[in-house]
Short mmCIF file of C-alpha atoms in Angstrom, two decimals:
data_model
loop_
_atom_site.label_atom_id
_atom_site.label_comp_id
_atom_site.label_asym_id
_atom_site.label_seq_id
_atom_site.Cartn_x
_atom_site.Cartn_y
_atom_site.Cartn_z
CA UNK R 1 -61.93 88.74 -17.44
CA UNK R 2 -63.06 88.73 -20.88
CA UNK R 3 -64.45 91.55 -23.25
CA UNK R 4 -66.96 90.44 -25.70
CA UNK R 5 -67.69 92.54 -28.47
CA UNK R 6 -70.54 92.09 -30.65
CA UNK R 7 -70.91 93.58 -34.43
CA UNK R 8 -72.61 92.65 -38.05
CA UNK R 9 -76.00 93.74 -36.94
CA UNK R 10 -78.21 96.50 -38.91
CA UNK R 11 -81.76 96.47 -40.92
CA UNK R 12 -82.13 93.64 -43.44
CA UNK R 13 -85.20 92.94 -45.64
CA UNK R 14 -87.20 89.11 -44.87
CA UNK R 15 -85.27 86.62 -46.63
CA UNK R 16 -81.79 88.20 -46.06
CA UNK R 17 -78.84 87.48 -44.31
CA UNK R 18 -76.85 88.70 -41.90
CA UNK R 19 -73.66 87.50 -40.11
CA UNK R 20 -72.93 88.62 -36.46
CA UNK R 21 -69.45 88.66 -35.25
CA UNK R 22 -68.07 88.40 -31.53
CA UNK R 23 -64.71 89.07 -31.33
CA UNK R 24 -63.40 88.07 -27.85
CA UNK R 25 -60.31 90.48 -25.82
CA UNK R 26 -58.83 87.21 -24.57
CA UNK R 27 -58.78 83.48 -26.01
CA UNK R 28 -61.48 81.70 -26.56
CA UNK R 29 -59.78 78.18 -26.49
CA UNK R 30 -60.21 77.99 -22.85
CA UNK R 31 -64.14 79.45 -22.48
CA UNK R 32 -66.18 76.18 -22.63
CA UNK R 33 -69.40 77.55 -24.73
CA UNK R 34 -69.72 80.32 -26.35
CA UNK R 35 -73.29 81.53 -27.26
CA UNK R 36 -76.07 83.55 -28.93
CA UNK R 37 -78.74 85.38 -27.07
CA UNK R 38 -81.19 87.69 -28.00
CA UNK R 39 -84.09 89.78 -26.61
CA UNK R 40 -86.74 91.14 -28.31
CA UNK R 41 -88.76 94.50 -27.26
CA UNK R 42 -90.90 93.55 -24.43
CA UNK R 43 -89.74 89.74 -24.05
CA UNK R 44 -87.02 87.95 -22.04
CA UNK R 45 -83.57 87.10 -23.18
CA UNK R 46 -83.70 83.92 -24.76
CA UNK R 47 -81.11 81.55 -26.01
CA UNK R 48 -80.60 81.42 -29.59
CA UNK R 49 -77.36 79.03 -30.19
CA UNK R 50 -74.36 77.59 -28.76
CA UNK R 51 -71.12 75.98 -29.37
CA UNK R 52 -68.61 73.93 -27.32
CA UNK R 53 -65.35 73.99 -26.97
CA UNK R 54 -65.15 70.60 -29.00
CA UNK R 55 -67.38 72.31 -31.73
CA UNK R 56 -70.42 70.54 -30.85
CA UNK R 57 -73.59 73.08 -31.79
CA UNK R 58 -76.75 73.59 -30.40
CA UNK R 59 -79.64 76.07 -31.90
CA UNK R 60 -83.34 77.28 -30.44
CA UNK R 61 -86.07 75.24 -32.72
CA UNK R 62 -87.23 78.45 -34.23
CA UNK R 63 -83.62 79.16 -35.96
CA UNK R 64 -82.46 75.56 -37.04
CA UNK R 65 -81.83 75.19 -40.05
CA UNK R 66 -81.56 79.25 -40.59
CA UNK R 67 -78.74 79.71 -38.08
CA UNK R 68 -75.34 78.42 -37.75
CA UNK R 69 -72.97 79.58 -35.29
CA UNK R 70 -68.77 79.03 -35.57
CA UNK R 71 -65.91 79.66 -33.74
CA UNK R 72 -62.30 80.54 -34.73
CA UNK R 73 -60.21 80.01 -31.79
CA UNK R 74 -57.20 81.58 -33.80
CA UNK R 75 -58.84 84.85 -34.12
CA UNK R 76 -61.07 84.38 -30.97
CA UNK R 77 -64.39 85.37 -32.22
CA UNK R 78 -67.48 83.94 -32.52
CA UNK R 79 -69.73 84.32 -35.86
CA UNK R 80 -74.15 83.48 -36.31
CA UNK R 81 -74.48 83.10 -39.90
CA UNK R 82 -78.28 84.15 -39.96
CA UNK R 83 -79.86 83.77 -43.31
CA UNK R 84 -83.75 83.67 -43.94
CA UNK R 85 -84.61 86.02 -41.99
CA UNK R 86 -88.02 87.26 -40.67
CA UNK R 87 -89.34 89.51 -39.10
CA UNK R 88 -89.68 87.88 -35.76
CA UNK R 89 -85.75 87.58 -35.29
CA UNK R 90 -85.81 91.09 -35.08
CA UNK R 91 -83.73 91.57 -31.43
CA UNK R 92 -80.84 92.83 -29.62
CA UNK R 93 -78.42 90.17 -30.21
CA UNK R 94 -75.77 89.11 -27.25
CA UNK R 95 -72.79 87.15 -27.39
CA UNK R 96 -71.54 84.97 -23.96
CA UNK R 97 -69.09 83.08 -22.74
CA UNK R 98 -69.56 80.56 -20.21
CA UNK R 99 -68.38 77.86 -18.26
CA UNK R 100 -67.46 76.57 -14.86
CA UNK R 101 -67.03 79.62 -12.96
CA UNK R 102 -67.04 82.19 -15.41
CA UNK R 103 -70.19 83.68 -17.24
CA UNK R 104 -69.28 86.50 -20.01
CA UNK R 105 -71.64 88.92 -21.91
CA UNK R 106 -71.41 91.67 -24.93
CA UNK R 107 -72.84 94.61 -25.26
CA UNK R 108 -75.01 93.38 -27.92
CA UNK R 109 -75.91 94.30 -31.64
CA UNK R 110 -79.38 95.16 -33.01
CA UNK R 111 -80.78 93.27 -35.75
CA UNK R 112 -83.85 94.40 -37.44
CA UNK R 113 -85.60 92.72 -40.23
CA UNK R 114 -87.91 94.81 -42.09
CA UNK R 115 -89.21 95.59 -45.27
#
């Protein structure tokens, strides 16, 4: 079992940045994707970004070229660079890990963007 932990979140103006990190108990080498959810008030979880084991990366349409998500395997967490922010990617933000068999989640980080 794996324990994802989730921080970097807080109240940022439109236009900012922010950087999320997930910092995993265990390695990450071996967890296929690792990913970004988040879930606004009132809506469904939705997937925000991934990245493969191989580092191949995969965002949502409404955060490309906004977004980037990385992995350090060395230092097992997970980071969303989020910069040019608006107000609708104000969410609870959750990290996962998943794969074959296995399906991990955080606890998940607010991110508010407000002026």
């Amino acid at each position: 079992q794996v324990q994802l932990v989730e921080s970097g979140g807080g109240l940022v103006q439109p236009g900012g940045s922010l950087r999320l990190s997930c910092a995993a108990s265990g390695s990450i080498s071996r967890i296929y994707i690792m990913g970004w959810h988040r879930q606004a008030p009132g809506k469904q979880r939705e997937f925000v970004a991934h990245i493969l084991s191989g580092g191949y990366t995969s965002y949502t349409d409404s955060v490309k070229g906004r977004f980037t998500i990385s992995r350090d395997n060395a230092k097992n967490t997970v980071y969303l660079q989020m910069n040019s922010l608006k107000p609708e990617d104000t969410a609870d933000y959750y990290c996962r890990g998943y794969g074959p068999g296995y399906n991990y989640w955080g606890q998940g980080t607010q991110v508010t963007v407000s002026s």
